[in-house]
Amino acid sequence: MTATLSASVATRARGFGGLLGGGFTGFVLRRALGALVTLFVLSVVIYAVFYVAPGDVAQITCGPRCSPAQVQQVSDQLRLDDPLYTRYLDFLRGIVVGHDYSTGTGVLHCDAPCLGLSYQTDQQVTELILNKVPVTGSLALGAMVLWLILGVGTGVLSAWRRGRATERILTGVTLAGTATPVFVIGLILMILVCGQLQWLPFPQYVPFTDDPQQWAWNLLLPWVSLALIEAAKYARLTRASMLETLAEDHVRTFRAYGVKERSIVGRHALRGALAPVIALSANDFGSMFGGALLTETLFGLPGLGRELVHAVRVVDLPVVVGMVMVTGFFVVLANAVADVLYAVADRRVVLS
């Protein structure tokens, strides 16, 4: 949904091309403008979905055991009696300049960007999210590096060896990887690597700043588990893109002039086939900040996914809204960066 909304807004932003200038700089400015507009629209949609939901929002947020006085206190804090647009503008103001909250005995200031306070812990949502971002970011970044190396490499080799035994074997492996859930691979790896062989300890997140070596060792199995699933998808995409590129006229011209097949594949075909890979990897990396829920739960990683599930379970509405908005922000940002990288790889995009 977010990727589609971003693409739609980016298309409309092309109309500002004359104002923002041409060339690569103008292209980057148009993408930045499109990303900002997308984030604004996304914030409106998310706020409306959660705060205009059917039922008594104050009662749902406070819980079934709350007294009428406690429900009214939550309603006052959420300012549910105010018009929706007033509450939304106040929410935006908190993101830009911060917000003051009454605690009953005093006033608590929430620094910008303020996404509200948790009703379970009275902790600032922004602070809570920032504490979880390093965990999910570490998982997403490491897994993405692995799945790109494995997926793109497998896809290129499969396309290069088309019609041979190598391609059939790799195609079978990628199909099996696509059909296997991540928790199955994760459980098998933990039983074998951590249990029977005892090559690695059972994963337990260690901050990178505390011990980089232990940080990597404890995240290795989650990285591999997640990367094997994603690599299968990227292998199939890369193979299809490579076969399409290898069938183009300029590639046949290179062959007619006697250019070596290895050079054609590595220098010419691969560059043209990377465009869809860049777009998909950006979307997957941004979505990963919503939390690789199964992976984080399986390996006990205290990331954004587990926190979001906990917030939904206890109906901690400010945390849920904050988490969803942060996820949307990373998806939009990742897609904007992918557009720029796509333009760097293929300058024809700048002229489109």
GROMACS .gro file of N, CA and C in nm, residues 236-350:
model
  345
  236ARG      N    1   1.497  -1.573  -0.828
  236ARG     CA    2   1.399  -1.589  -0.936
  236ARG      C    3   1.380  -1.458  -1.012
  237LEU      N    4   1.376  -1.346  -0.940
  237LEU     CA    5   1.360  -1.217  -1.006
  237LEU      C    6   1.482  -1.185  -1.092
  238THR      N    7   1.602  -1.207  -1.038
  238THR     CA    8   1.724  -1.178  -1.114
  238THR      C    9   1.735  -1.267  -1.237
  239ARG      N   10   1.700  -1.392  -1.222
  239ARG     CA   11   1.705  -1.485  -1.336
  239ARG      C   12   1.612  -1.438  -1.448
  240ALA      N   13   1.489  -1.403  -1.412
  240ALA     CA   14   1.393  -1.357  -1.513
  240ALA      C   15   1.440  -1.228  -1.580
  241SER      N   16   1.494  -1.135  -1.502
  241SER     CA   17   1.542  -1.009  -1.558
  241SER      C   18   1.664  -1.032  -1.647
  242MET      N   19   1.753  -1.122  -1.605
  242MET     CA   20   1.872  -1.151  -1.684
  242MET      C   21   1.835  -1.215  -1.818
  243LEU      N   22   1.742  -1.310  -1.816
  243LEU     CA   23   1.700  -1.376  -1.940
  243LEU      C   24   1.637  -1.275  -2.036
  244GLU      N   25   1.560  -1.182  -1.981
  244GLU     CA   26   1.498  -1.080  -2.065
  244GLU      C   27   1.603  -0.987  -2.125
  245THR      N   28   1.702  -0.950  -2.044
  245THR     CA   29   1.808  -0.860  -2.092
  245THR      C   30   1.898  -0.930  -2.194
  246LEU      N   31   1.928  -1.057  -2.170
  246LEU     CA   32   2.014  -1.131  -2.261
  246LEU      C   33   1.949  -1.153  -2.398
  247ALA      N   34   1.817  -1.137  -2.405
  247ALA     CA   35   1.748  -1.155  -2.533
  247ALA      C   36   1.734  -1.025  -2.612
  248GLU      N   37   1.787  -0.915  -2.559
  248GLU     CA   38   1.773  -0.786  -2.627
  248GLU      C   39   1.872  -0.774  -2.744
  249ASP      N   40   1.842  -0.679  -2.831
  249ASP     CA   41   1.919  -0.666  -2.955
  249ASP      C   42   2.065  -0.628  -2.930
  250HIS      N   43   2.090  -0.539  -2.834
  250HIS     CA   44   2.229  -0.495  -2.814
  250HIS      C   45   2.316  -0.609  -2.762
  251VAL      N   46   2.256  -0.704  -2.688
  251VAL     CA   47   2.333  -0.819  -2.640
  251VAL      C   48   2.368  -0.910  -2.758
  252ARG      N   49   2.274  -0.928  -2.849
  252ARG     CA   50   2.304  -1.009  -2.968
  252ARG      C   51   2.411  -0.942  -3.054
  253THR      N   52   2.413  -0.810  -3.054
  253THR     CA   53   2.517  -0.739  -3.129
  253THR      C   54   2.654  -0.764  -3.067
  254PHE      N   55   2.660  -0.761  -2.933
  254PHE     CA   56   2.787  -0.790  -2.865
  254PHE      C   57   2.836  -0.930  -2.901
  255ARG      N   58   2.745  -1.026  -2.903
  255ARG     CA   59   2.784  -1.163  -2.937
  255ARG      C   60   2.834  -1.171  -3.081
  256ALA      N   61   2.767  -1.097  -3.170
  256ALA     CA   62   2.809  -1.098  -3.311
  256ALA      C   63   2.948  -1.042  -3.330
  257TYR      N   64   2.986  -0.947  -3.245
  257TYR     CA   65   3.121  -0.890  -3.253
  257TYR      C   66   3.224  -0.971  -3.176
  258GLY      N   67   3.184  -1.083  -3.120
  258GLY     CA   68   3.278  -1.172  -3.055
  258GLY      C   69   3.311  -1.138  -2.911
  259VAL      N   70   3.229  -1.056  -2.845
  259VAL     CA   71   3.252  -1.025  -2.703
  259VAL      C   72   3.227  -1.151  -2.621
  260LYS      N   73   3.313  -1.176  -2.525
  260LYS     CA   74   3.301  -1.298  -2.444
  260LYS      C   75   3.171  -1.296  -2.363
  261GLU      N   76   3.113  -1.415  -2.348
  261GLU     CA   77   2.985  -1.427  -2.277
  261GLU      C   78   2.995  -1.380  -2.133
  262ARG      N   79   3.109  -1.406  -2.069
  262ARG     CA   80   3.127  -1.362  -1.931
  262ARG      C   81   3.123  -1.211  -1.920
  263SER      N   82   3.184  -1.144  -2.017
  263SER     CA   83   3.183  -0.998  -2.017
  263SER      C   84   3.043  -0.943  -2.044
  264ILE      N   85   2.970  -1.008  -2.134
  264ILE     CA   86   2.833  -0.965  -2.165
  264ILE      C   87   2.746  -0.976  -2.041
  265VAL      N   88   2.757  -1.088  -1.971
  265VAL     CA   89   2.674  -1.111  -1.853
  265VAL      C   90   2.711  -1.016  -1.740
  266GLY      N   91   2.841  -1.003  -1.713
  266GLY     CA   92   2.885  -0.924  -1.599
  266GLY      C   93   2.880  -0.774  -1.618
  267ARG      N   94   2.908  -0.726  -1.739
  267ARG     CA   95   2.920  -0.581  -1.760
  267ARG      C   96   2.797  -0.517  -1.822
  268HIS      N   97   2.720  -0.593  -1.897
  268HIS     CA   98   2.610  -0.533  -1.972
  268HIS      C   99   2.473  -0.585  -1.925
  269ALA      N  100   2.455  -0.716  -1.926
  269ALA     CA  101   2.324  -0.770  -1.892
  269ALA      C  102   2.289  -0.748  -1.745
  270LEU      N  103   2.387  -0.767  -1.657
  270LEU     CA  104   2.360  -0.755  -1.514
  270LEU      C  105   2.316  -0.614  -1.477
  271ARG      N  106   2.377  -0.514  -1.536
  271ARG     CA  107   2.341  -0.376  -1.503
  271ARG      C  108   2.196  -0.346  -1.539
  272GLY      N  109   2.152  -0.395  -1.654
  272GLY     CA  110   2.013  -0.373  -1.692
  272GLY      C  111   1.915  -0.454  -1.609
  273ALA      N  112   1.960  -0.569  -1.557
  273ALA     CA  113   1.871  -0.655  -1.481
  273ALA      C  114   1.859  -0.614  -1.335
  274LEU      N  115   1.944  -0.523  -1.289
  274LEU     CA  116   1.943  -0.486  -1.148
  274LEU      C  117   1.832  -0.389  -1.110
  275ALA      N  118   1.769  -0.325  -1.208
  275ALA     CA  119   1.666  -0.224  -1.178
  275ALA      C  120   1.553  -0.280  -1.091
  276PRO      N  121   1.488  -0.390  -1.130
  276PRO     CA  122   1.381  -0.443  -1.043
  276PRO      C  123   1.433  -0.493  -0.910
  277VAL      N  124   1.557  -0.541  -0.907
  277VAL     CA  125   1.616  -0.587  -0.782
  277VAL      C  126   1.633  -0.471  -0.684
  278ILE      N  127   1.679  -0.356  -0.735
  278ILE     CA  128   1.696  -0.237  -0.652
  278ILE      C  129   1.562  -0.194  -0.593
  279ALA      N  130   1.459  -0.190  -0.678
  279ALA     CA  131   1.327  -0.147  -0.632
  279ALA      C  132   1.271  -0.241  -0.526
  280LEU      N  133   1.284  -0.372  -0.548
  280LEU     CA  134   1.229  -0.469  -0.454
  280LEU      C  135   1.307  -0.468  -0.323
  281SER      N  136   1.440  -0.459  -0.331
  281SER     CA  137   1.521  -0.461  -0.209
  281SER      C  138   1.492  -0.339  -0.122
  282ALA      N  139   1.469  -0.223  -0.184
  282ALA     CA  140   1.436  -0.103  -0.107
  282ALA      C  141   1.304  -0.120  -0.034
  283ASN      N  142   1.205  -0.174  -0.103
  283ASN     CA  143   1.075  -0.194  -0.041
  283ASN      C  144   1.083  -0.297   0.072
  284ASP      N  145   1.158  -0.405   0.050
  284ASP     CA  146   1.172  -0.508   0.153
  284ASP      C  147   1.248  -0.456   0.273
  285PHE      N  148   1.353  -0.377   0.248
  285PHE     CA  149   1.432  -0.323   0.359
  285PHE      C  150   1.348  -0.226   0.442
  286GLY      N  151   1.270  -0.140   0.374
  286GLY     CA  152   1.184  -0.048   0.447
  286GLY      C  153   1.077  -0.122   0.525
  287SER      N  154   1.016  -0.222   0.464
  287SER     CA  155   0.911  -0.298   0.532
  287SER      C  156   0.968  -0.375   0.651
  288MET      N  157   1.096  -0.411   0.643
  288MET     CA  158   1.158  -0.486   0.752
  288MET      C  159   1.156  -0.407   0.882
  289PHE      N  160   1.149  -0.274   0.872
  289PHE     CA  161   1.146  -0.193   0.994
  289PHE      C  162   1.011  -0.199   1.062
  290GLY      N  163   0.913  -0.260   0.995
  290GLY     CA  164   0.790  -0.292   1.066
  290GLY      C  165   0.812  -0.409   1.160
  291GLY      N  166   0.928  -0.469   1.147
  291GLY     CA  167   0.963  -0.579   1.233
  291GLY      C  168   0.953  -0.711   1.160
  292ALA      N  169   1.062  -0.783   1.148
  292ALA     CA  170   1.057  -0.919   1.096
  292ALA      C  171   1.003  -1.005   1.209
  293LEU      N  172   0.870  -1.002   1.223
  293LEU     CA  173   0.805  -1.054   1.344
  293LEU      C  174   0.841  -1.198   1.375
  294LEU      N  175   0.828  -1.287   1.276
  294LEU     CA  176   0.855  -1.428   1.301
  294LEU      C  177   1.000  -1.450   1.340
  295THR      N  178   1.091  -1.381   1.271
  295THR     CA  179   1.233  -1.398   1.300
  295THR      C  180   1.266  -1.344   1.439
  296GLU      N  181   1.215  -1.226   1.471
  296GLU     CA  182   1.243  -1.168   1.602
  296GLU      C  183   1.184  -1.253   1.714
  297THR      N  184   1.064  -1.306   1.692
  297THR     CA  185   1.000  -1.389   1.795
  297THR      C  186   1.074  -1.522   1.813
  298LEU      N  187   1.110  -1.584   1.701
  298LEU     CA  188   1.177  -1.713   1.706
  298LEU      C  189   1.311  -1.705   1.779
  299PHE      N  190   1.388  -1.600   1.751
  299PHE     CA  191   1.521  -1.588   1.809
  299PHE      C  192   1.524  -1.498   1.933
  300GLY      N  193   1.409  -1.451   1.978
  300GLY     CA  194   1.404  -1.371   2.101
  300GLY      C  195   1.469  -1.236   2.088
  301LEU      N  196   1.460  -1.173   1.971
  301LEU     CA  197   1.522  -1.042   1.951
  301LEU      C  198   1.422  -0.932   1.989
  302PRO      N  199   1.460  -0.841   2.077
  302PRO     CA  200   1.369  -0.736   2.123
  302PRO      C  201   1.357  -0.620   2.024
  303GLY      N  202   1.301  -0.648   1.905
  303GLY     CA  203   1.294  -0.548   1.800
  303GLY      C  204   1.157  -0.483   1.789
  304LEU      N  205   1.138  -0.410   1.680
  304LEU     CA  206   1.014  -0.335   1.659
  304LEU      C  207   0.894  -0.429   1.639
  305GLY      N  208   0.914  -0.540   1.575
  305GLY     CA  209   0.804  -0.633   1.550
  305GLY      C  210   0.743  -0.685   1.679
  306ARG      N  211   0.824  -0.730   1.770
  306ARG     CA  212   0.775  -0.781   1.898
  306ARG      C  213   0.708  -0.670   1.978
  307GLU      N  214   0.764  -0.550   1.972
  307GLU     CA  215   0.705  -0.439   2.046
  307GLU      C  216   0.568  -0.402   1.988
  308LEU      N  217   0.555  -0.407   1.856
  308LEU     CA  218   0.428  -0.375   1.793
  308LEU      C  219   0.321  -0.477   1.832
  309VAL      N  220   0.356  -0.605   1.832
  309VAL     CA  221   0.261  -0.708   1.871
  309VAL      C  222   0.217  -0.689   2.016
  310HIS      N  223   0.312  -0.656   2.104
  310HIS     CA  224   0.278  -0.631   2.244
  310HIS      C  225   0.186  -0.511   2.257
  311ALA      N  226   0.213  -0.405   2.180
  311ALA     CA  227   0.129  -0.285   2.188
  311ALA      C  228  -0.012  -0.314   2.139
  312VAL      N  229  -0.025  -0.395   2.035
  312VAL     CA  230  -0.158  -0.432   1.985
  312VAL      C  231  -0.231  -0.516   2.088
  313ARG      N  232  -0.159  -0.607   2.153
  313ARG     CA  233  -0.221  -0.697   2.250
  313ARG      C  234  -0.278  -0.619   2.369
  314VAL      N  235  -0.207  -0.518   2.414
  314VAL     CA  236  -0.253  -0.442   2.531
  314VAL      C  237  -0.327  -0.315   2.489
  315VAL      N  238  -0.349  -0.297   2.358
  315VAL     CA  239  -0.420  -0.182   2.302
  315VAL      C  240  -0.355  -0.051   2.348
  316ASP      N  241  -0.224  -0.043   2.330
  316ASP     CA  242  -0.150   0.081   2.361
  316ASP      C  243  -0.149   0.165   2.233
  317LEU      N  244  -0.255   0.241   2.212
  317LEU     CA  245  -0.279   0.307   2.085
  317LEU      C  246  -0.167   0.400   2.039
  318PRO      N  247  -0.113   0.488   2.125
  318PRO     CA  248  -0.004   0.574   2.078
  318PRO      C  249   0.118   0.497   2.027
  319VAL      N  250   0.149   0.385   2.092
  319VAL     CA  251   0.263   0.304   2.046
  319VAL      C  252   0.232   0.241   1.911
  320VAL      N  253   0.109   0.191   1.893
  320VAL     CA  254   0.071   0.130   1.766
  320VAL      C  255   0.079   0.233   1.653
  321VAL      N  256   0.022   0.351   1.677
  321VAL     CA  257   0.024   0.457   1.575
  321VAL      C  258   0.168   0.498   1.544
  322GLY      N  259   0.249   0.516   1.647
  322GLY     CA  260   0.388   0.555   1.627
  322GLY      C  261   0.466   0.451   1.550
  323MET      N  262   0.447   0.323   1.583
  323MET     CA  263   0.517   0.215   1.513
  323MET      C  264   0.479   0.210   1.365
  324VAL      N  265   0.349   0.221   1.337
  324VAL     CA  266   0.303   0.215   1.199
  324VAL      C  267   0.356   0.334   1.120
  325MET      N  268   0.358   0.451   1.183
  325MET     CA  269   0.409   0.569   1.112
  325MET      C  270   0.559   0.557   1.084
  326VAL      N  271   0.634   0.505   1.179
  326VAL     CA  272   0.778   0.488   1.158
  326VAL      C  273   0.803   0.386   1.048
  327THR      N  274   0.724   0.278   1.047
  327THR     CA  275   0.737   0.180   0.940
  327THR      C  276   0.710   0.243   0.804
  328GLY      N  277   0.602   0.322   0.797
  328GLY     CA  278   0.571   0.391   0.671
  328GLY      C  279   0.681   0.486   0.630
  329PHE      N  280   0.740   0.555   0.729
  329PHE     CA  281   0.849   0.648   0.699
  329PHE      C  282   0.967   0.575   0.635
  330PHE      N  283   1.004   0.460   0.690
  330PHE     CA  284   1.118   0.387   0.636
  330PHE      C  285   1.087   0.329   0.499
  331VAL      N  286   0.962   0.286   0.475
  331VAL     CA  287   0.926   0.235   0.343
  331VAL      C  288   0.935   0.345   0.239
  332VAL      N  289   0.879   0.464   0.271
  332VAL     CA  290   0.884   0.576   0.177
  332VAL      C  291   1.028   0.620   0.153
  333LEU      N  292   1.107   0.629   0.261
  333LEU     CA  293   1.247   0.670   0.247
  333LEU      C  294   1.325   0.571   0.163
  334ALA      N  295   1.306   0.442   0.188
  334ALA     CA  296   1.379   0.340   0.114
  334ALA      C  297   1.342   0.342  -0.034
  335ASN      N  298   1.214   0.366  -0.065
  335ASN     CA  299   1.173   0.371  -0.205
  335ASN      C  300   1.227   0.496  -0.274
  336ALA      N  301   1.235   0.607  -0.202
  336ALA     CA  302   1.293   0.728  -0.261
  336ALA      C  303   1.441   0.708  -0.292
  337VAL      N  304   1.513   0.645  -0.199
  337VAL     CA  305   1.654   0.615  -0.222
  337VAL      C  306   1.670   0.518  -0.339
  338ALA      N  307   1.579   0.421  -0.349
  338ALA     CA  308   1.585   0.325  -0.460
  338ALA      C  309   1.565   0.395  -0.594
  339ASP      N  310   1.474   0.494  -0.598
  339ASP     CA  311   1.454   0.569  -0.722
  339ASP      C  312   1.582   0.640  -0.765
  340VAL      N  313   1.653   0.697  -0.668
  340VAL     CA  314   1.777   0.767  -0.700
  340VAL      C  315   1.884   0.668  -0.747
  341LEU      N  316   1.895   0.554  -0.678
  341LEU     CA  317   1.993   0.452  -0.720
  341LEU      C  318   1.958   0.397  -0.858
  342TYR      N  319   1.829   0.382  -0.883
  342TYR     CA  320   1.783   0.335  -1.014
  342TYR      C  321   1.826   0.433  -1.122
  343ALA      N  322   1.812   0.563  -1.092
  343ALA     CA  323   1.852   0.666  -1.189
  343ALA      C  324   2.003   0.667  -1.212
  344VAL      N  325   2.079   0.638  -1.106
  344VAL     CA  326   2.224   0.631  -1.120
  344VAL      C  327   2.262   0.514  -1.210
  345ALA      N  328   2.191   0.401  -1.194
  345ALA     CA  329   2.220   0.283  -1.275
  345ALA      C  330   2.174   0.299  -1.419
  346ASP      N  331   2.064   0.373  -1.437
  346ASP     CA  332   2.008   0.392  -1.572
  346ASP      C  333   1.964   0.537  -1.585
  347ARG      N  334   2.045   0.621  -1.648
  347ARG     CA  335   2.014   0.764  -1.657
  347ARG      C  336   1.892   0.793  -1.743
  348ARG      N  337   1.841   0.695  -1.815
  348ARG     CA  338   1.719   0.718  -1.892
  348ARG      C  339   1.600   0.747  -1.801
  349VAL      N  340   1.608   0.701  -1.676
  349VAL     CA  341   1.500   0.725  -1.580
  349VAL      C  342   1.485   0.873  -1.553
  350VAL      N  343   1.594   0.947  -1.554
  350VAL     CA  344   1.591   1.091  -1.526
  350VAL      C  345   1.508   1.163  -1.629
   0.00000   0.00000   0.00000
